[in-house]
Short mmCIF file of C-alpha atoms and ligand atoms in Angstrom, two decimals:
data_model
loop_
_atom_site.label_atom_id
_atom_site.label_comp_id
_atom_site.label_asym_id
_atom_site.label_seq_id
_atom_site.Cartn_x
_atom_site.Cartn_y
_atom_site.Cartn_z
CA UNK E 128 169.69 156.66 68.13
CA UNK E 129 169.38 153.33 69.13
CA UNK E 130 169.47 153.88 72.84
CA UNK E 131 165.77 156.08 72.40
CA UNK E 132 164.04 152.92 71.63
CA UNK E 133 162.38 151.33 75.19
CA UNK E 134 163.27 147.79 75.58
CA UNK E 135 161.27 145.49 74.21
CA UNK E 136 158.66 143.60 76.38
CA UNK E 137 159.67 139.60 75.36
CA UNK E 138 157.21 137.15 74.13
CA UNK E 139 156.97 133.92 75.80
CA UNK E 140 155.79 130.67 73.64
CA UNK E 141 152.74 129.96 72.98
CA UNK E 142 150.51 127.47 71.30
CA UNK E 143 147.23 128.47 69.38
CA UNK E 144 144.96 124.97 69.00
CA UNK E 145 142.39 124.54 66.26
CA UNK E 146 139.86 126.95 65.39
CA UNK E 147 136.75 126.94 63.35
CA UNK E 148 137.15 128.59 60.09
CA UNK E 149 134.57 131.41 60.76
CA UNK E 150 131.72 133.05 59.22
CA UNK E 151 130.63 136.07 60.66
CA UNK E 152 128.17 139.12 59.78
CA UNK E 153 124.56 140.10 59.01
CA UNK E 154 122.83 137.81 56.63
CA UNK E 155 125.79 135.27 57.51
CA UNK E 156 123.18 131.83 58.06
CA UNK E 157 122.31 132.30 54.14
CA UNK E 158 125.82 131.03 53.58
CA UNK E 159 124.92 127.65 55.83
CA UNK E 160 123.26 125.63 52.74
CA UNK E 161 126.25 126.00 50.58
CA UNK E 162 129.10 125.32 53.72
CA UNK E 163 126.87 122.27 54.48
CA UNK E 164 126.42 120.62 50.83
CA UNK E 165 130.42 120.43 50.40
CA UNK E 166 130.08 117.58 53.24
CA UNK E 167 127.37 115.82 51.55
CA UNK E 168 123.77 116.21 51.11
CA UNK E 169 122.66 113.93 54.62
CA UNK E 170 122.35 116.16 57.87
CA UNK E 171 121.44 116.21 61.29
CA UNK E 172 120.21 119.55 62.67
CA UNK E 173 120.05 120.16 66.51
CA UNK E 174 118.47 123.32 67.79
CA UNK E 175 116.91 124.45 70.84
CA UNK E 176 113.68 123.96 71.58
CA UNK E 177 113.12 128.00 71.62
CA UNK E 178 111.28 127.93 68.08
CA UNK E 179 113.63 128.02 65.38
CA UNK E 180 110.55 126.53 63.34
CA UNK E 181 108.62 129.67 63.66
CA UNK E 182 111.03 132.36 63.22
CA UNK E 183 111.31 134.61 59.97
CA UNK E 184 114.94 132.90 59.83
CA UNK E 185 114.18 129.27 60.78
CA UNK E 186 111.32 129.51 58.30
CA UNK E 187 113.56 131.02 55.24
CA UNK E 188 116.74 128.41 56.45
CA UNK E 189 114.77 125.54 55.81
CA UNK E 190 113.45 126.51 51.90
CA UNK E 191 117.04 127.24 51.33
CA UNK E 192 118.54 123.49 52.52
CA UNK E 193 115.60 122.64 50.24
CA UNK E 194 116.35 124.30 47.97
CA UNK E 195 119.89 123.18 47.71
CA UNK E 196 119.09 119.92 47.75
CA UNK E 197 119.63 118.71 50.96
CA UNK E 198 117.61 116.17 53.31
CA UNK E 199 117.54 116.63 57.53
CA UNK E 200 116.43 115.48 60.08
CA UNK E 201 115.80 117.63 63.01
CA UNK E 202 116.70 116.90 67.22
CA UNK E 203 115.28 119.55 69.72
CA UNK E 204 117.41 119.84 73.17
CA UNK E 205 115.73 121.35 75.74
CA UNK E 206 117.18 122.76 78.77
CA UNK E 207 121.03 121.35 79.21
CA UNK E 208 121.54 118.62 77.89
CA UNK E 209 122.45 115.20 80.11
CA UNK E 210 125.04 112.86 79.51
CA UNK E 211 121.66 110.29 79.47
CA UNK E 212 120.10 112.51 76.77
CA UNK E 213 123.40 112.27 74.25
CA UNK E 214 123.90 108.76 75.10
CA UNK E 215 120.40 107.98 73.78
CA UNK E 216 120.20 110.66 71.16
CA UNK E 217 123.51 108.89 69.53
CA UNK E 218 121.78 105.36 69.54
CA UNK E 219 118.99 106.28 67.70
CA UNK E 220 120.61 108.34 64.98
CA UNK E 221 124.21 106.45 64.76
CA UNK E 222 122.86 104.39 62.13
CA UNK E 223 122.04 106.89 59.24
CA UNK E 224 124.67 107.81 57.34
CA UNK E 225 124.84 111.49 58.20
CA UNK E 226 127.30 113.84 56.48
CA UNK E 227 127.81 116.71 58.68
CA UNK E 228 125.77 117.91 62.36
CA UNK E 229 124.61 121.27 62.38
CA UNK E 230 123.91 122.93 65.73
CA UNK E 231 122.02 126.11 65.75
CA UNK E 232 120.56 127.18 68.86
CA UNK E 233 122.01 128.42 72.37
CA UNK E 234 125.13 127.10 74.62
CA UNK E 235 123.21 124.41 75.16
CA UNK E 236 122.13 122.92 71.72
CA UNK E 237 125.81 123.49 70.18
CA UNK E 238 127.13 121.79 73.26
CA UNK E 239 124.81 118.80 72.65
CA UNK E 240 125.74 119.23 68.72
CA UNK E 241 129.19 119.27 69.75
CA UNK E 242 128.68 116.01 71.41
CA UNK E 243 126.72 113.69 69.64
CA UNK E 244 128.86 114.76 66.21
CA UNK E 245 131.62 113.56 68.34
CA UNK E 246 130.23 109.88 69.34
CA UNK E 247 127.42 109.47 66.11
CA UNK E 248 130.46 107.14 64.32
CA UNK E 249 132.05 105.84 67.82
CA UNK E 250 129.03 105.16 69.23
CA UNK E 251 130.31 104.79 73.28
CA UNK E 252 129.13 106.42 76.19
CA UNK E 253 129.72 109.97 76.68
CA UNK E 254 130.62 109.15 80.22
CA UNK E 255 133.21 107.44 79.68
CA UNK E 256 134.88 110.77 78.38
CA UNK E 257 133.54 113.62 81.11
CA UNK E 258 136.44 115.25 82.71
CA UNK E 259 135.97 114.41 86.60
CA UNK E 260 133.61 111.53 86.61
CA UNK E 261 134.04 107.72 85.45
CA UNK E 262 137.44 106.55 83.77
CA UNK E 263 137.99 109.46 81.42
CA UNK E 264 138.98 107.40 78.66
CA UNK E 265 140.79 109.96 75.73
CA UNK E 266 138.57 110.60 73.13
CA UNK E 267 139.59 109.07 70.42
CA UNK E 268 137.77 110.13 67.18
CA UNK E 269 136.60 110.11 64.57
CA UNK E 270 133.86 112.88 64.61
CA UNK E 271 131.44 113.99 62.09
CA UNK E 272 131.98 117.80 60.50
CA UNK E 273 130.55 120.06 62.75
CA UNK E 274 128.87 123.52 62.02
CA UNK E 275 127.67 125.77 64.59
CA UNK E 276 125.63 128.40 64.33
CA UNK E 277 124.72 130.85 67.51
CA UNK E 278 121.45 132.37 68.34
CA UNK E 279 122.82 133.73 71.60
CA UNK E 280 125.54 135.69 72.63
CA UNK E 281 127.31 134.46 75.77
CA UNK E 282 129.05 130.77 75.50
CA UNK E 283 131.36 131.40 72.52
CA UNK E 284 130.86 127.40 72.48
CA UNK E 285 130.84 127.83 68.49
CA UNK E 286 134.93 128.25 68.92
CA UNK E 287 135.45 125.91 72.16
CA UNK E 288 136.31 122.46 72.02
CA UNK E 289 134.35 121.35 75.04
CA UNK E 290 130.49 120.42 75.20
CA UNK E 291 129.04 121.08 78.97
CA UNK E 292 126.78 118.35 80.13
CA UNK E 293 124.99 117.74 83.51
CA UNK E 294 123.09 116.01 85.61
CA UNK E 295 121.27 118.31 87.67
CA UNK E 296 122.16 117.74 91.26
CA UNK E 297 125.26 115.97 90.71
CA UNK E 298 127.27 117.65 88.56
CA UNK E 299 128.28 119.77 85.06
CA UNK E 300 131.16 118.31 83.07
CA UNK E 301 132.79 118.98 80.04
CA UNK E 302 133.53 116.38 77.09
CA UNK E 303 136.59 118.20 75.63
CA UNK E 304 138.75 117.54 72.61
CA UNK E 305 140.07 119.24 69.65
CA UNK E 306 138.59 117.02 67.40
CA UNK E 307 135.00 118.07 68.75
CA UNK E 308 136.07 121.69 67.55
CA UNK E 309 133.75 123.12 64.65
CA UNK E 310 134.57 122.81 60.86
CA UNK E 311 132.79 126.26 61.12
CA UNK E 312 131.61 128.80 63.22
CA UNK E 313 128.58 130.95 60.93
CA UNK E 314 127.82 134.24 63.22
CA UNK E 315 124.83 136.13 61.89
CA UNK E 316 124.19 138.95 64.56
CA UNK E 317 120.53 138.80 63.19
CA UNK E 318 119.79 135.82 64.68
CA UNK E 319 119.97 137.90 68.09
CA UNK E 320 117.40 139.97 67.58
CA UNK E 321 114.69 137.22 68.72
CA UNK E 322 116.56 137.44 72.27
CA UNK E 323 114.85 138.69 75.07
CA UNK E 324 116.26 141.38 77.43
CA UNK E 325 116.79 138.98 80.02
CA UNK E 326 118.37 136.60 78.47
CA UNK E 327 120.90 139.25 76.56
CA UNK E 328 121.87 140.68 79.62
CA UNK E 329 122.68 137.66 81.20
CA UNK E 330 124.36 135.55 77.96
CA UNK E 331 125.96 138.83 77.59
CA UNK E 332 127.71 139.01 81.16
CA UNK E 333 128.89 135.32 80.43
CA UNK E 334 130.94 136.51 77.34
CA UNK E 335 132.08 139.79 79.28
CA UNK E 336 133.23 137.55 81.67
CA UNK E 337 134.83 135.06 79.43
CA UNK E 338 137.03 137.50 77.96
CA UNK E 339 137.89 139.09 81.12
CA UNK E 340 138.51 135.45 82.97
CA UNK E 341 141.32 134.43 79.50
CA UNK E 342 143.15 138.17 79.80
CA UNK E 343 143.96 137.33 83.36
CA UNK E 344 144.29 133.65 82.83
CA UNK E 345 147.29 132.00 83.67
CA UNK E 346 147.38 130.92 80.30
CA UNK E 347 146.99 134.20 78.50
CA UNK E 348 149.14 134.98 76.13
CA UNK E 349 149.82 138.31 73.31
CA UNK E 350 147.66 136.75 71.11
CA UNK E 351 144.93 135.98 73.41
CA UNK E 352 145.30 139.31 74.79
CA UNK E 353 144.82 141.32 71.55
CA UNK E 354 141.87 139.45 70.69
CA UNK E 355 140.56 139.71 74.18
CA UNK E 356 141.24 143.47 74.59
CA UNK E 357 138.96 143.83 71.38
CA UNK E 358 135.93 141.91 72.45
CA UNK E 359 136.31 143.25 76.47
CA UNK E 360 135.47 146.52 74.77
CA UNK E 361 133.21 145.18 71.62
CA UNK E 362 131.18 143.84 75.12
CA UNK E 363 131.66 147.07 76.97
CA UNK E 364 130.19 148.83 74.08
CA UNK E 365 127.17 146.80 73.41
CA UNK E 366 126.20 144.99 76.65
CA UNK E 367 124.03 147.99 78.13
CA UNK E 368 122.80 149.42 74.89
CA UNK E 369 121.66 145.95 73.98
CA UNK E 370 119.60 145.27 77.15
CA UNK E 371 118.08 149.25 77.06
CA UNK E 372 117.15 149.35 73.16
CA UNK E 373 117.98 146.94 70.85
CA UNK E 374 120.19 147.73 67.43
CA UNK E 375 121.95 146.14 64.39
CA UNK E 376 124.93 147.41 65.86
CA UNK E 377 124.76 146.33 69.40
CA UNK E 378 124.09 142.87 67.95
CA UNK E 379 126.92 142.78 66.34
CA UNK E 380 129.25 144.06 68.50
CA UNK E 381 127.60 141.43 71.10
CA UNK E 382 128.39 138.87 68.82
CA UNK E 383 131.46 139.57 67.88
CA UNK E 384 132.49 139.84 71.65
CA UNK E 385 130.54 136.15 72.17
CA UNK E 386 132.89 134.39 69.22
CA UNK E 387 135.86 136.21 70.62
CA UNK E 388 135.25 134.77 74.40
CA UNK E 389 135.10 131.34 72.84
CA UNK E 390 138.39 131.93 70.92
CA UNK E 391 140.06 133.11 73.99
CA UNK E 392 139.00 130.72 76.98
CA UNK E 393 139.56 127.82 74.34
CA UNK E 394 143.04 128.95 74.52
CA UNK E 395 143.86 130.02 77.88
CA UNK E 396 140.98 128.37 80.18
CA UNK E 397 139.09 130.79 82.92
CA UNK E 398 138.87 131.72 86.29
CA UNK E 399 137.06 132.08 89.69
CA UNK E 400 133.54 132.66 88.24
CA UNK E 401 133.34 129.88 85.80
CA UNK E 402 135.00 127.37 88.81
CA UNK E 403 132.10 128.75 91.30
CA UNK E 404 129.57 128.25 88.07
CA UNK E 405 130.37 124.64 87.38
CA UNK E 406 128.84 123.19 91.24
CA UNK E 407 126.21 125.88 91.02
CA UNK E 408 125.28 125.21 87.70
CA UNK E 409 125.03 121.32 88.91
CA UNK E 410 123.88 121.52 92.48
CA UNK E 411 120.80 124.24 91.56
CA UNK E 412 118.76 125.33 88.52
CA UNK E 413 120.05 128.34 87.83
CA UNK E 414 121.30 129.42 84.19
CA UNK E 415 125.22 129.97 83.78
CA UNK E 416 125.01 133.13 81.87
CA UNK E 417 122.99 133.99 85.29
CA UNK E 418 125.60 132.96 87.70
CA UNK E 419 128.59 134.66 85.90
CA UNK E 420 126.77 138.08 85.75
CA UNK E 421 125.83 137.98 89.25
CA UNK E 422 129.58 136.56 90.63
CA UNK E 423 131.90 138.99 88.16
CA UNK E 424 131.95 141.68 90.34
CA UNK E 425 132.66 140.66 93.38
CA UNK E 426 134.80 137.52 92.01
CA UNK E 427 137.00 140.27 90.12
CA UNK E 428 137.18 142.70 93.60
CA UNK E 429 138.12 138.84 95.64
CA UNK E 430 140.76 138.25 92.62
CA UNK E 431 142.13 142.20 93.04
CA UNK E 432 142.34 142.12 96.39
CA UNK E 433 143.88 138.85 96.78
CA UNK E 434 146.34 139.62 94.04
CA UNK E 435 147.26 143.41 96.08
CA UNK E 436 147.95 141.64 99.25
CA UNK E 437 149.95 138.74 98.25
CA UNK E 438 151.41 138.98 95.16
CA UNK E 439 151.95 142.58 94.35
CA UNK E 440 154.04 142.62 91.27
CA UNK E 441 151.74 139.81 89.50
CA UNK E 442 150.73 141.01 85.67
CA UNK E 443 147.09 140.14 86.31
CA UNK E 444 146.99 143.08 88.08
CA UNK E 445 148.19 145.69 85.47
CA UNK E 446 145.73 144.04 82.99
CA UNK E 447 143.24 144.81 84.97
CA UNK E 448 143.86 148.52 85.74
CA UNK E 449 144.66 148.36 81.84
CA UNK E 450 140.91 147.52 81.59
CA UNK E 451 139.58 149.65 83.95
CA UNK E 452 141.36 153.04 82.36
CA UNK E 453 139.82 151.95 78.86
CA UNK E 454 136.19 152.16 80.72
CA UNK E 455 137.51 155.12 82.29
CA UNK E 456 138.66 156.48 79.04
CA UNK E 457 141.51 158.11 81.33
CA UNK E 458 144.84 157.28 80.38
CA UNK E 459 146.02 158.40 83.16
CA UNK E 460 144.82 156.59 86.02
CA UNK E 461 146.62 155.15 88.57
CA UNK E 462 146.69 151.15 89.11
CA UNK E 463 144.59 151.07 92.26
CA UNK E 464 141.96 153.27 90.89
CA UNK E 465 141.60 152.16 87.60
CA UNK E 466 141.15 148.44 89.38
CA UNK E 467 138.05 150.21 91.40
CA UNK E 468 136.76 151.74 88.20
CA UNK E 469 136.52 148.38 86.95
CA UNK E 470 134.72 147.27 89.83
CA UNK E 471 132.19 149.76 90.12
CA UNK E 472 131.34 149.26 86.66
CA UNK E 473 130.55 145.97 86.82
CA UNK E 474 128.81 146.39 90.21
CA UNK E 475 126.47 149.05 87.91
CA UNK E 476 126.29 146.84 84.89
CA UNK E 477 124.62 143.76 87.72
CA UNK E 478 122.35 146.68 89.39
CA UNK E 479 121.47 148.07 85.93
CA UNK E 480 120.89 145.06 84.28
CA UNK E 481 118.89 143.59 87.29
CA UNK E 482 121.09 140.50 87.58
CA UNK E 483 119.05 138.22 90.40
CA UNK E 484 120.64 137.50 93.78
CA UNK E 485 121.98 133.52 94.30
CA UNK E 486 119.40 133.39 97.09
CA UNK E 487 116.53 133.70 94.29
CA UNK E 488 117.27 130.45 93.36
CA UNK E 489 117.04 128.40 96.45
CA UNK E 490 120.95 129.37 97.49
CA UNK E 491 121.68 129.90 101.27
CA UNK E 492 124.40 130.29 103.43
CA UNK E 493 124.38 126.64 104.83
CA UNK E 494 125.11 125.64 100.90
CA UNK E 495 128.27 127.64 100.46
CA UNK E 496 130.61 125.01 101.85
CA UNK E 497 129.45 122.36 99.26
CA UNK E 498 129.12 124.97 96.28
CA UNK E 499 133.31 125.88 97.37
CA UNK E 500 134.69 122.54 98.00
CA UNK E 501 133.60 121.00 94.16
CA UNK E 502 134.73 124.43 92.68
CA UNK E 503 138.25 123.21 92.09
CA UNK E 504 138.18 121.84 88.34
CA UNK E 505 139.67 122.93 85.61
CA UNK E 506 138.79 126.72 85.76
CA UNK E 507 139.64 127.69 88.83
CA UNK E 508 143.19 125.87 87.76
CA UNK E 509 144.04 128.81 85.42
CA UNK E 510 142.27 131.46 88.18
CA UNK E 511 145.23 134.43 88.19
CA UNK E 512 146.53 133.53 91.92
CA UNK E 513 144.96 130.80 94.43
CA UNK E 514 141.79 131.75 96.33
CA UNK E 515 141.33 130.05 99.64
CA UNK E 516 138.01 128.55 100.84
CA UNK E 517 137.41 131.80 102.99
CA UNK E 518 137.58 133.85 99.83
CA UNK E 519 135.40 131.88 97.71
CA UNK E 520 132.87 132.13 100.08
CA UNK E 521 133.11 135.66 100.72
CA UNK E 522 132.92 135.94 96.99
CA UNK E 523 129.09 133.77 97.10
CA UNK E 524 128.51 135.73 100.36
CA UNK E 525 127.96 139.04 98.77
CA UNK E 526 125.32 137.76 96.12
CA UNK E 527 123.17 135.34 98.65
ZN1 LIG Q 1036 130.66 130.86 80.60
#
């Protein structure tokens, strides 16, 4: 009997490193008062500038922290924050004895969150930490409890250990440790429904993306995988419902696919559109969830085609024909044209979803050579197979 059983597939090692503990559903943030008070009744709130004040859920958040007790003070981030901006943030706050850093906003305030809970008790310079510029010295603790709490889907940064600054013009770095990880994650898909279209479409694209970029990684692994294979589709599912008409369930299965691209690319790292995104994101003003929605296509057809011609029997490619059948919804399909049903649906998704062109933002062909020779740090590192200069900028070409 024994010999009717396939052989089975073997499973390398692998390491899983901290995760928040997670809260996640409709009506989740009402849990935030409660998760907050077991650190102590002192906190620091950072949000976006994008009115949390006003909303319906800003407005009922802050009567229940009253309400439980608790005293805040509030820090607005606007834009991406710079290393300049923490530096001085953390000197005026590092004296007051706060108990735990709350972050609710976009990538950008739980990145800032994610920083200055880091350095409120050291108290240095947050350059002397950023991967790829000045001495980075090791982080060395201790940080204050962190909670984050998402009002976009796209940057999963509520599960990554890594806070993005930049200076624009120069560059986008990432202070990274697993001690900057969130005590919690709370994801309440409500909290989406303030987003505009825009902005869903293109946060969205950066999660899609995300998940696609750690099931291809070279650091994937089965665990990664499964949880990557669920939010590819949770994103495939919800990303053009969400932008054409709004619902409780889109929202949801946006978010979930959002936390899950955080989980993932914590773990394994990304690829060729978040290595192009880094000097793009520096060098012009143009918003990351932006850049990855216009660059996935083509940077996905540049990894295919790459991987066909020169390294035929690599298991990127399989994973994605994998994910192109389960668009497809054909079993069936054969490797090559699964890959291209993969393609074409994430050429449609840019067209439908009226992703803007690079050249919208100031981006010509005379900038290519810069944008391709500072996109070699730590994303492209884990890219599926080695892309040479020509192929990056073949990849930019097509979106100029
Ligand atoms: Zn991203």
């Amino acid at each position: 009997m024994s010999d009717a059983f396939p052989a089975l597939p073997a499973i390398p090692g692998f390491a899983i490193a901290r995760l928040p503990r997670i809260e996640f559903g409709s009506g989740a943030l009402a849990r935030l008062p409660d998760i907050a008070a077991g650190y102590g009744h002192n906190l620091l709130l950072v949000t976006g500038l994008r009115s949390l004040d006003e909303s319906g859920a800003g407005k009922r958040l802050f009567a229940q922290l009253a309400q439980r007790g608790l005293s805040w003070e509030q820090v607005r981030v606007s834009g991406e924050p710079s290393p300049e901006w923490i530096d001085a943030t953390v000197a005026a706050w590092r004296k007051r004895p706060f108990d735990c850093v709350v972050g609710i906003g976009g990538g950008s305030a739980l990145d800032a969150a994610k920083a200055i809970a880091g350095l409120l008790l050291p108290g240095n310079s947050v350059m002397e930490h950023l991967e790829g510029v000045g001495p980075e010295r090791p982080y060395q603790g201790p940080a204050i409890p962190l909670i984050a709490v998402p009002s976009t889907a796209g940057t999963g940064s509520e599960a990554t250990k890594n806070a993005v600054l930049s200076v624009p013009g120069r560059f986008k770095k990432s202070f990274r440790d697993d001690r900057l990880v969130a005590e919690w994650a709370i994801v309440d898909p409500d909290l989406l429904a303030t987003c505009p279209p825009e902005l869903i479409a293109a946060d969205g694209l950066d999660a899609f993306t995300q998940l696609l970029e750690s099931f291809v990684s070279t650091r994937a692994n089965p665990l990664t995988d499964a949880l990557a294979r669920s939010g590819i589709m949770a994103a495939r599912a919800a990303l053009p419902a969400l932008h054409r008409q709004q619902s409780a369930a889109a929202r949801a299965q946006m978010a979930y696919a959002s936390l899950l691209s955080g989980i993932c690319l914590a773990q394994t790292g990304l690829g060729s559109v978040h290595g192009l995104a880094s000097p793009l994101g520096a060098f012009f003003p143009i918003p990351h969830g932006v850049v990855c929605g216009t660059l996935v296509a083509s940077a996905t057809a540049g990894n295919i085609a790459a991987l066909e011609a020169r390294a035929p029997d690599h298991p990127a490619l399989p994973k994605y024909a994998e994910v192109g059948r389960r668009f497809a919804m054909q079993k069936g399909l054969n490797g090559p044209d699964a890959r291209r049903f993969l393609v074409d649906t994430l050429r449609r998704w840019e067209q439908e979803l009226a992703l803007p062109r690079l050249s919208a933002y100031g981006i010509g062909q005379a900038d290519l050579p810069r944008i391709v020779a500072a996109s070699r740090g730590s994303s492209m590192k884990t890219n599926p197979i080695e892309l040479s200069d020509a192929e990056l900028t073949g990849i930019l070409a097509t979106r100029l």
